[in-house]
GROMACS .gro file of C-alpha atoms in nm:
model
  450
    1MET     CA    1  -2.678   2.338   1.296
    2LEU     CA    2  -2.495   2.584   1.519
    3SER     CA    3  -2.678   2.891   1.640
    4GLU     CA    4  -2.523   3.236   1.614
    5ALA     CA    5  -2.461   3.238   1.991
    6GLN     CA    6  -2.283   2.901   1.972
    7ARG     CA    7  -2.062   3.014   1.684
    8LEU     CA    8  -1.958   3.325   1.877
    9ALA     CA    9  -1.890   3.126   2.194
   10LEU     CA   10  -1.670   2.884   1.997
   11TYR     CA   11  -1.487   3.172   1.831
   12ARG     CA   12  -1.398   3.310   2.173
   13ARG     CA   13  -1.303   2.967   2.309
   14PHE     CA   14  -1.049   2.930   2.026
   15ASP     CA   15  -0.876   3.261   2.101
   16PRO     CA   16  -0.511   3.214   1.992
   17THR     CA   17  -0.392   3.500   2.214
   18HIS     CA   18  -0.523   3.334   2.531
   19ARG     CA   19  -0.292   3.105   2.727
   20LEU     CA   20  -0.443   2.839   2.948
   21GLU     CA   21  -0.453   2.933   3.314
   22ALA     CA   22  -0.421   2.704   3.613
   23GLY     CA   23  -0.799   2.695   3.650
   24GLU     CA   24  -0.832   2.571   3.291
   25MET     CA   25  -0.615   2.262   3.316
   26ASP     CA   26  -0.916   2.049   3.226
   27LEU     CA   27  -0.854   2.181   2.872
   28PHE     CA   28  -0.484   2.092   2.885
   29VAL     CA   29  -0.383   1.788   2.683
   30GLY     CA   30  -0.059   1.628   2.800
   31ARG     CA   31   0.204   1.521   2.550
   32GLN     CA   32   0.428   1.217   2.546
   33ASP     CA   33   0.733   1.444   2.516
   34GLY     CA   34   0.603   1.702   2.765
   35ALA     CA   35   0.858   1.851   2.999
   36ALA     CA   36   0.643   1.914   3.307
   37HIS     CA   37   0.623   1.559   3.445
   38VAL     CA   38   0.997   1.497   3.402
   39ILE     CA   39   1.101   1.820   3.574
   40ALA     CA   40   0.846   1.770   3.854
   41ARG     CA   41   0.979   1.421   3.918
   42GLU     CA   42   1.342   1.540   3.926
   43LEU     CA   43   1.251   1.807   4.181
   44ARG     CA   44   1.046   1.579   4.404
   45LEU     CA   45   1.324   1.319   4.409
   46GLY     CA   46   1.578   1.585   4.503
   47LEU     CA   47   1.789   1.514   4.194
   48GLU     CA   48   1.823   1.881   4.100
   49PRO     CA   49   1.765   2.091   4.415
   50ASP     CA   50   1.897   2.408   4.247
   51GLY     CA   51   1.848   2.293   3.887
   52LYS     CA   52   1.801   2.524   3.591
   53TRP     CA   53   1.588   2.411   3.299
   54VAL     CA   54   1.492   2.574   2.970
   55VAL     CA   55   1.188   2.441   2.782
   56CYS     CA   56   1.251   2.544   2.421
   57GLY     CA   57   1.044   2.510   2.107
   58SER     CA   58   0.851   2.697   1.841
   59ILE     CA   59   0.628   2.988   1.932
   60GLY     CA   60   0.290   2.832   2.001
   61SER     CA   61   0.421   2.480   2.063
   62GLY     CA   62   0.268   2.471   2.411
   63LYS     CA   63   0.558   2.580   2.633
   64SER     CA   64   0.352   2.824   2.840
   65SER     CA   65   0.082   2.562   2.901
   66GLU     CA   66   0.353   2.315   3.006
   67LEU     CA   67   0.484   2.573   3.253
   68VAL     CA   68   0.138   2.638   3.400
   69HIS     CA   69   0.079   2.261   3.423
   70LEU     CA   70   0.415   2.225   3.599
   71GLY     CA   71   0.320   2.497   3.845
   72VAL     CA   72  -0.004   2.320   3.928
   73GLU     CA   73   0.183   1.991   3.976
   74LEU     CA   74   0.441   2.149   4.206
   75ALA     CA   75   0.205   2.366   4.413
   76ARG     CA   76   0.141   2.080   4.655
   77ASP     CA   77   0.506   2.061   4.763
   78PHE     CA   78   0.669   2.394   4.673
   79ALA     CA   79   0.619   2.769   4.693
   80VAL     CA   80   0.566   2.831   4.320
   81ILE     CA   81   0.670   3.175   4.196
   82GLY     CA   82   0.553   3.220   3.836
   83ILE     CA   83   0.676   3.525   3.642
   84ASP     CA   84   0.511   3.629   3.315
   85LEU     CA   85   0.772   3.845   3.143
   86VAL     CA   86   0.552   3.927   2.843
   87GLU     CA   87   0.298   4.091   3.073
   88SER     CA   88   0.566   4.247   3.295
   89VAL     CA   89   0.781   4.438   3.042
   90PRO     CA   90   0.712   4.623   2.716
   91ASN     CA   91   0.958   4.415   2.510
   92VAL     CA   92   1.147   4.104   2.624
   93ASP     CA   93   1.413   4.164   2.356
   94ASP     CA   94   1.525   4.474   2.549
   95LEU     CA   95   1.575   4.295   2.882
   96GLU     CA   96   1.916   4.277   3.042
   97PRO     CA   97   2.007   3.972   3.254
   98ALA     CA   98   2.024   4.183   3.571
   99GLU     CA   99   1.671   4.307   3.506
  100VAL     CA  100   1.542   3.950   3.488
  101LEU     CA  101   1.718   3.879   3.818
  102PHE     CA  102   1.558   4.186   3.977
  103LEU     CA  103   1.215   4.083   3.846
  104LEU     CA  104   1.271   3.746   4.011
  105GLY     CA  105   1.325   3.920   4.344
  106ALA     CA  106   1.023   4.146   4.294
  107ALA     CA  107   0.809   3.842   4.208
  108VAL     CA  108   0.916   3.673   4.533
  109VAL     CA  109   0.788   3.975   4.723
  110GLN     CA  110   0.460   3.983   4.527
  111ALA     CA  111   0.398   3.608   4.559
  112ALA     CA  112   0.472   3.602   4.932
  113ASP     CA  113   0.228   3.885   4.993
  114SER     CA  114  -0.057   3.798   4.753
  115LEU     CA  115  -0.042   3.416   4.748
  116TRP     CA  116   0.075   3.310   5.092
  117GLY     CA  117  -0.007   3.610   5.310
  118HIS     CA  118   0.356   3.626   5.419
  119ALA     CA  119   0.519   3.964   5.486
  120ILE     CA  120   0.883   3.960   5.386
  121ASP     CA  121   1.128   4.155   5.602
  122PRO     CA  122   1.109   4.519   5.475
  123ALA     CA  123   1.485   4.555   5.516
  124ARG     CA  124   1.540   4.279   5.260
  125ILE     CA  125   1.304   4.448   5.015
  126ALA     CA  126   1.486   4.780   5.064
  127GLU     CA  127   1.819   4.610   4.994
  128LEU     CA  128   1.685   4.466   4.668
  129ARG     CA  129   1.574   4.812   4.557
  130SER     CA  130   1.902   4.973   4.659
  131ALA     CA  131   2.114   4.705   4.489
  132PHE     CA  132   1.922   4.740   4.163
  133GLU     CA  133   1.931   5.120   4.171
  134GLY     CA  134   2.312   5.092   4.181
  135LEU     CA  135   2.303   4.929   3.836
  136ILE     CA  136   2.103   5.208   3.671
  137PRO     CA  137   2.294   5.511   3.533
  138ALA     CA  138   2.213   5.833   3.717
  139GLU     CA  139   2.058   5.995   3.409
  140ARG     CA  140   1.799   5.719   3.380
  141LYS     CA  141   1.511   5.767   3.620
  142VAL     CA  142   1.285   5.478   3.715
  143ASP     CA  143   1.012   5.437   3.975
  144LEU     CA  144   1.086   5.100   4.133
  145SER     CA  145   0.749   5.106   4.305
  146ALA     CA  146   0.593   5.079   3.958
  147VAL     CA  147   0.819   4.785   3.886
  148PHE     CA  148   0.696   4.597   4.192
  149LYS     CA  149   0.334   4.669   4.099
  150GLY     CA  150   0.387   4.569   3.737
  151VAL     CA  151   0.533   4.223   3.790
  152SER     CA  152   0.281   3.975   3.653
  153LEU     CA  153   0.242   3.647   3.836
  154PHE     CA  154   0.089   3.331   3.697
  155VAL     CA  155  -0.008   2.992   3.845
  156ALA     CA  156  -0.197   3.186   4.111
  157GLY     CA  157  -0.500   2.985   4.002
  158ALA     CA  158  -0.340   2.674   4.148
  159LEU     CA  159  -0.384   2.833   4.489
  160ALA     CA  160  -0.721   2.995   4.439
  161SER     CA  161  -1.073   2.890   4.510
  162GLY     CA  162  -1.269   2.786   4.204
  163ALA     CA  163  -0.973   2.631   4.022
  164SER     CA  164  -1.066   2.304   3.858
  165GLY     CA  165  -0.907   1.963   3.886
  166ASP     CA  166  -0.816   1.732   4.172
  167VAL     CA  167  -0.451   1.836   4.166
  168VAL     CA  168  -0.540   2.203   4.197
  169LYS     CA  169  -0.785   2.130   4.478
  170GLY     CA  170  -0.530   1.918   4.659
  171ALA     CA  171  -0.266   2.187   4.627
  172ARG     CA  172  -0.496   2.451   4.766
  173ASP     CA  173  -0.617   2.231   5.051
  174ALA     CA  174  -0.257   2.154   5.147
  175LEU     CA  175  -0.161   2.521   5.156
  176VAL     CA  176  -0.477   2.635   5.329
  177GLY     CA  177  -0.411   2.376   5.597
  178ALA     CA  178  -0.067   2.524   5.644
  179GLY     CA  179  -0.209   2.877   5.660
  180GLN     CA  180  -0.018   2.985   5.349
  181VAL     CA  181  -0.290   3.113   5.116
  182ALA     CA  182  -0.411   3.467   5.136
  183ALA     CA  183  -0.784   3.528   5.108
  184GLY     CA  184  -0.927   3.652   4.782
  185VAL     CA  185  -0.648   3.545   4.546
  186ALA     CA  186  -0.769   3.561   4.187
  187GLY     CA  187  -0.791   3.235   3.994
  188ARG     CA  188  -0.642   3.390   3.681
  189ARG     CA  189  -0.340   3.608   3.610
  190ARG     CA  190  -0.333   3.910   3.833
  191ALA     CA  191  -0.487   4.227   3.690
  192LEU     CA  192  -0.208   4.471   3.609
  193PRO     CA  193  -0.166   4.846   3.627
  194GLY     CA  194   0.056   4.810   3.319
  195PRO     CA  195   0.398   4.667   3.234
  196THR     CA  196   0.706   4.773   3.428
  197PRO     CA  197   0.943   5.031   3.275
  198LEU     CA  198   1.219   4.770   3.254
  199GLY     CA  199   1.410   4.693   2.935
  200GLY     CA  200   1.766   4.818   2.881
  201LEU     CA  201   1.779   5.032   3.195
  202THR     CA  202   2.093   4.890   3.354
  203ARG     CA  203   2.444   4.985   3.249
  204PRO     CA  204   2.667   4.722   3.081
  205LEU     CA  205   2.770   4.464   3.341
  206ARG     CA  206   3.050   4.211   3.363
  207GLN     CA  207   3.032   3.872   3.531
  208GLY     CA  208   3.172   3.897   3.885
  209GLU     CA  209   3.115   4.271   3.919
  210PRO     CA  210   3.059   4.366   4.288
  211ASP     CA  211   2.737   4.561   4.222
  212LEU     CA  212   2.595   4.262   4.038
  213GLY     CA  213   2.699   4.038   4.327
  214ARG     CA  214   2.512   4.264   4.565
  215LEU     CA  215   2.192   4.224   4.360
  216SER     CA  216   2.235   3.847   4.360
  217GLN     CA  217   2.279   3.845   4.738
  218ALA     CA  218   1.964   4.058   4.780
  219VAL     CA  219   1.762   3.809   4.576
  220GLU     CA  220   1.907   3.518   4.776
  221ALA     CA  221   1.802   3.688   5.101
  222LEU     CA  222   1.443   3.711   4.975
  223LEU     CA  223   1.446   3.345   4.873
  224ASP     CA  224   1.581   3.256   5.219
  225ASP     CA  225   1.280   3.432   5.368
  226VAL     CA  226   1.050   3.204   5.164
  227ARG     CA  227   1.258   2.892   5.240
  228ALA     CA  228   1.185   2.941   5.608
  229TYR     CA  229   0.836   2.802   5.551
  230ARG     CA  230   0.834   2.633   5.209
  231PRO     CA  231   1.093   2.541   4.940
  232PRO     CA  232   1.062   2.786   4.648
  233VAL     CA  233   1.054   2.707   4.274
  234VAL     CA  234   1.065   2.982   4.012
  235LEU     CA  235   0.893   2.952   3.673
  236VAL     CA  236   0.979   3.223   3.416
  237ASP     CA  237   0.761   3.246   3.106
  238GLY     CA  238   0.835   3.480   2.816
  239LEU     CA  239   1.197   3.436   2.706
  240ASP     CA  240   1.068   3.203   2.434
  241LYS     CA  241   0.927   3.522   2.274
  242LEU     CA  242   1.278   3.656   2.207
  243THR     CA  243   1.309   3.735   1.836
  244ALA     CA  244   1.644   3.919   1.822
  245LEU     CA  245   1.950   3.694   1.802
  246PRO     CA  246   2.170   3.944   1.995
  247ALA     CA  247   1.916   3.940   2.281
  248ILE     CA  248   1.919   3.559   2.291
  249LYS     CA  249   2.299   3.560   2.306
  250ARG     CA  250   2.302   3.828   2.577
  251LEU     CA  251   2.057   3.647   2.803
  252PHE     CA  252   2.157   3.284   2.754
  253PHE     CA  253   2.524   3.273   2.656
  254ASP     CA  254   2.722   3.585   2.751
  255ASN     CA  255   2.700   3.526   3.129
  256ASP     CA  256   2.552   3.301   3.396
  257ILE     CA  257   2.331   3.561   3.564
  258LEU     CA  258   2.008   3.377   3.482
  259PHE     CA  259   2.146   3.055   3.626
  260GLY     CA  260   2.323   3.167   3.943
  261ALA     CA  261   2.041   3.185   4.198
  262ARG     CA  262   2.027   2.899   4.451
  263VAL     CA  263   1.673   2.799   4.359
  264PRO     CA  264   1.521   2.570   4.096
  265ILE     CA  265   1.427   2.782   3.792
  266VAL     CA  266   1.242   2.673   3.478
  267TYR     CA  267   1.249   2.911   3.182
  268THR     CA  268   1.070   2.895   2.850
  269GLY     CA  269   1.328   2.960   2.579
  270PRO     CA  270   1.341   3.038   2.206
  271VAL     CA  271   1.337   2.768   1.941
  272THR     CA  272   1.694   2.847   1.832
  273LEU     CA  273   1.816   2.672   2.147
  274MET     CA  274   1.708   2.349   1.978
  275VAL     CA  275   1.980   2.385   1.714
  276SER     CA  276   2.254   2.142   1.813
  277THR     CA  277   2.554   2.374   1.778
  278ILE     CA  278   2.389   2.637   1.997
  279MET     CA  279   2.261   2.382   2.247
  280LYS     CA  280   2.613   2.246   2.306
  281GLN     CA  281   2.728   2.592   2.417
  282ALA     CA  282   2.442   2.617   2.665
  283HIS     CA  283   2.467   2.274   2.830
  284ARG     CA  284   2.708   2.410   3.091
  285ALA     CA  285   2.440   2.631   3.242
  286PHE     CA  286   2.106   2.454   3.215
  287SER     CA  287   1.926   2.134   3.134
  288PRO     CA  288   1.741   2.177   2.804
  289ARG     CA  289   1.399   2.027   2.748
  290ARG     CA  290   1.303   2.030   2.380
  291LEU     CA  291   0.934   2.062   2.300
  292GLY     CA  292   0.915   1.974   1.931
  293ASN     CA  293   0.599   2.013   1.733
  294LEU     CA  294   0.368   1.716   1.692
  295VAL     CA  295   0.438   1.513   1.377
  296VAL     CA  296   0.124   1.528   1.164
  297ARG     CA  297   0.248   1.390   0.832
  298PRO     CA  298   0.544   1.202   0.679
  299PRO     CA  299   0.862   1.416   0.687
  300THR     CA  300   1.014   1.587   0.385
  301VAL     CA  301   1.364   1.449   0.456
  302GLU     CA  302   1.456   1.088   0.389
  303TRP     CA  303   1.656   1.022   0.706
  304ALA     CA  304   1.373   1.115   0.946
  305HIS     CA  305   1.155   0.811   1.007
  306PRO     CA  306   0.868   0.872   1.249
  307SER     CA  307   0.650   0.565   1.281
  308ASP     CA  308   0.291   0.555   1.163
  309ALA     CA  309   0.198   0.510   1.529
  310GLN     CA  310   0.378   0.834   1.624
  311VAL     CA  311   0.196   1.030   1.353
  312ALA     CA  312  -0.138   0.880   1.452
  313ALA     CA  313  -0.079   0.955   1.822
  314SER     CA  314   0.021   1.314   1.744
  315ARG     CA  315  -0.287   1.374   1.535
  316ALA     CA  316  -0.505   1.222   1.807
  317THR     CA  317  -0.350   1.457   2.065
  318LEU     CA  318  -0.429   1.761   1.850
  319CYS     CA  319  -0.781   1.635   1.789
  320ARG     CA  320  -0.834   1.606   2.166
  321ILE     CA  321  -0.728   1.970   2.207
  322VAL     CA  322  -1.007   2.076   1.970
  323GLU     CA  323  -1.254   1.828   2.117
  324ARG     CA  324  -1.205   1.945   2.477
  325ARG     CA  325  -1.263   2.309   2.390
  326VAL     CA  326  -1.574   2.217   2.195
  327ALA     CA  327  -1.701   1.989   2.473
  328ASP     CA  328  -1.648   2.273   2.724
  329LEU     CA  329  -1.943   2.439   2.548
  330ASP     CA  330  -2.148   2.116   2.554
  331LEU     CA  331  -2.096   2.055   2.182
  332THR     CA  332  -1.949   1.771   1.977
  333LEU     CA  333  -1.696   1.775   1.694
  334GLU     CA  334  -1.963   1.641   1.459
  335ALA     CA  335  -2.193   1.931   1.543
  336VAL     CA  336  -1.926   2.195   1.481
  337PHE     CA  337  -1.718   2.059   1.191
  338ALA     CA  338  -1.807   1.888   0.865
  339GLU     CA  339  -1.648   1.548   0.808
  340GLY     CA  340  -1.272   1.565   0.749
  341VAL     CA  341  -1.236   1.935   0.836
  342VAL     CA  342  -1.058   1.884   1.168
  343ASP     CA  343  -0.811   1.652   0.995
  344ARG     CA  344  -0.738   1.916   0.732
  345LEU     CA  345  -0.682   2.185   0.993
  346ILE     CA  346  -0.450   1.955   1.192
  347THR     CA  347  -0.235   1.893   0.882
  348ARG     CA  348  -0.213   2.264   0.798
  349SER     CA  349  -0.116   2.348   1.159
  350GLY     CA  350   0.213   2.160   1.124
  351GLY     CA  351   0.156   2.023   1.472
  352VAL     CA  352   0.192   2.369   1.631
  353VAL     CA  353  -0.076   2.385   1.900
  354ARG     CA  354  -0.138   2.759   1.876
  355ASP     CA  355  -0.149   2.748   1.495
  356LEU     CA  356  -0.420   2.482   1.517
  357VAL     CA  357  -0.618   2.704   1.756
  358LEU     CA  358  -0.563   2.998   1.518
  359LEU     CA  359  -0.678   2.798   1.215
  360VAL     CA  360  -0.995   2.689   1.396
  361ASN     CA  361  -1.051   3.050   1.504
  362ARG     CA  362  -1.019   3.181   1.148
  363ALA     CA  363  -1.237   2.901   1.009
  364LEU     CA  364  -1.506   2.983   1.266
  365ARG     CA  365  -1.486   3.349   1.173
  366TRP     CA  366  -1.525   3.259   0.805
  367ALA     CA  367  -1.832   3.049   0.890
  368ILE     CA  368  -1.977   3.341   1.090
  369PHE     CA  369  -1.918   3.581   0.799
  370GLU     CA  370  -2.089   3.343   0.558
  371GLY     CA  371  -2.371   3.257   0.796
  372ARG     CA  372  -2.285   2.886   0.789
  373GLY     CA  373  -2.423   2.661   1.061
  374GLN     CA  374  -2.112   2.441   1.052
  375VAL     CA  375  -1.739   2.477   0.979
  376ASP     CA  376  -1.707   2.318   0.636
  377ASP     CA  377  -1.431   2.261   0.378
  378ASP     CA  378  -1.469   2.612   0.237
  379ALA     CA  379  -1.417   2.762   0.584
  380ALA     CA  380  -1.103   2.549   0.638
  381GLU     CA  381  -0.968   2.652   0.298
  382GLY     CA  382  -1.043   3.018   0.371
  383ALA     CA  383  -0.854   3.000   0.702
  384TRP     CA  384  -0.550   2.841   0.535
  385VAL     CA  385  -0.541   3.098   0.252
  386GLU     CA  386  -0.568   3.386   0.500
  387LEU     CA  387  -0.279   3.267   0.719
  388ARG     CA  388  -0.067   3.176   0.417
  389ARG     CA  389  -0.102   3.529   0.280
  390GLU     CA  390   0.015   3.671   0.612
  391LEU     CA  391   0.334   3.464   0.586
  392GLU     CA  392   0.382   3.538   0.217
  393ILE     CA  393   0.403   3.914   0.274
  394THR     CA  394   0.747   3.883   0.437
  395LEU     CA  395   0.874   3.583   0.237
  396ASN     CA  396   1.172   3.741   0.060
  397SER     CA  397   1.424   3.562  -0.165
  398ALA     CA  398   1.675   3.501   0.117
  399ARG     CA  399   1.410   3.332   0.328
  400VAL     CA  400   1.294   3.121   0.034
  401GLU     CA  401   1.648   2.991  -0.026
  402ALA     CA  402   1.696   2.918   0.344
  403LEU     CA  403   1.362   2.732   0.350
  404ARG     CA  404   1.462   2.525   0.048
  405HIS     CA  405   1.782   2.424   0.227
  406ILE     CA  406   1.583   2.323   0.536
  407ARG     CA  407   1.339   2.121   0.326
  408THR     CA  408   1.623   1.933   0.157
  409ALA     CA  409   1.872   1.898   0.444
  410GLY     CA  410   1.626   1.874   0.733
  411GLU     CA  411   1.814   2.136   0.935
  412PRO     CA  412   1.899   2.508   0.921
  413ASP     CA  413   2.234   2.606   0.771
  414GLY     CA  414   2.328   2.809   1.080
  415THR     CA  415   2.307   3.151   0.916
  416ASP     CA  416   2.112   3.432   1.077
  417ASP     CA  417   1.853   3.402   0.798
  418SER     CA  418   1.787   3.037   0.876
  419LEU     CA  419   1.768   3.098   1.252
  420ASP     CA  420   1.528   3.384   1.189
  421LEU     CA  421   1.300   3.139   1.005
  422LEU     CA  422   1.279   2.932   1.323
  423LEU     CA  423   1.204   3.235   1.539
  424GLN     CA  424   0.923   3.343   1.304
  425ASN     CA  425   0.773   2.991   1.266
  426TYR     CA  426   0.844   2.969   0.893
  427ALA     CA  427   1.034   2.650   0.977
  428LEU     CA  428   0.936   2.399   1.245
  429PRO     CA  429   1.131   2.145   1.455
  430TYR     CA  430   1.025   1.784   1.504
  431SER     CA  431   1.174   1.481   1.675
  432ASN     CA  432   1.153   1.105   1.695
  433GLY     CA  433   1.472   1.065   1.894
  434ARG     CA  434   1.659   1.274   1.639
  435ALA     CA  435   1.555   1.631   1.561
  436TRP     CA  436   1.475   1.752   1.211
  437PHE     CA  437   1.326   2.070   1.067
  438GLU     CA  438   1.072   2.141   0.792
  439PRO     CA  439   0.900   2.443   0.632
  440HIS     CA  440   0.560   2.515   0.782
  441PRO     CA  441   0.280   2.332   0.593
  442LEU     CA  442   0.104   2.666   0.553
  443LEU     CA  443   0.371   2.740   0.291
  444ASP     CA  444   0.310   2.427   0.083
  445GLY     CA  445   0.341   2.503  -0.287
  446LEU     CA  446   0.387   2.877  -0.231
  447ARG     CA  447   0.720   2.872  -0.418
  448PRO     CA  448   0.885   2.599  -0.626
  449GLY     CA  449   1.069   2.359  -0.394
  450LEU     CA  450   0.863   2.445  -0.085
   0.00000   0.00000   0.00000
């Protein structure tokens, strides 16, 4: 039976708001369709020296963990510049493309100083500031010093002492030997004074505008400074959190600002980029990497035919995610969960990694409330009912009809309502060579036809 201290420790270990850091890669469970190993191989072989990739999928599908894993893999050979947009700005939906480009430049300055102990030419930093100030209307005041301080870097743990794993250790040893790691770098995301004031500050810009070209040249000059001692790679996490369709169009389709820099860049992107008609428009600018959810049960559409082996492998992957977090506290699945409970939670998660973590978290909380020494069937049922109610609150008639179409056709109808269902995780993408979509299992039986 679990003690109170053990239950609380497990509850904190299954925190759905926490993203794995580079020093926690022992908890990372690789996927057969993961993007990190493919992108890393393309970069190491020189196939895409200035490539642009977007890893797209549902919120909580594991894109951020893939990006951190990629950063750890690349740290041995590249100067990895990881930008966490969610921690850097108040709202990613408000970002303009030029602001993302400026944040890239600011992150280069921060990474060079705090990760590699390299002082970038002050004149180049001043030019970046001046070029960006030229894009901000005079009536809008902004302290660019606060912007530089507020840029949040990740993957710093790959270069820090105390990070776990042979790859991390090898990366650090390689950089220390080259004299490129500053002393005292934190193993987790850098503590922040607060997000930057960015988000809708720049005036409307057109592709090819001279002032925009000046900003691009300023960023290139900073990257050149890094190239002098190590090839840079930029990882940008956070654009997968876009929820407004106009913002997605503005950042990914209206211009090529995000894809113009002469440096490999990997973005996380919203799930709507997985819809075929949208993806075709975007192929000109970047190489998409779909991260579908893990298939945990037979599909609702007749033409999707995942094999029994695929379903079994997916469920085993999700079980390992739970098992590793439990083992990190020197416990076993059998000690924590009653028989069959983990299987039930995996099915209800729909194969969304973060939803599985959230379900375990809520089930543990239920067990703590009830004073249970183990997570049993009642706790699993309580977690499912709680999360289902949260979805039901905003399940209006238009969303129900769009979900019924997805359940029958296996794909969204292309309307804004159906795309919104993807952005809010009411509907989930899957793949076995061909992509299909289904309502989230949390909604099972909530309305007729769901």
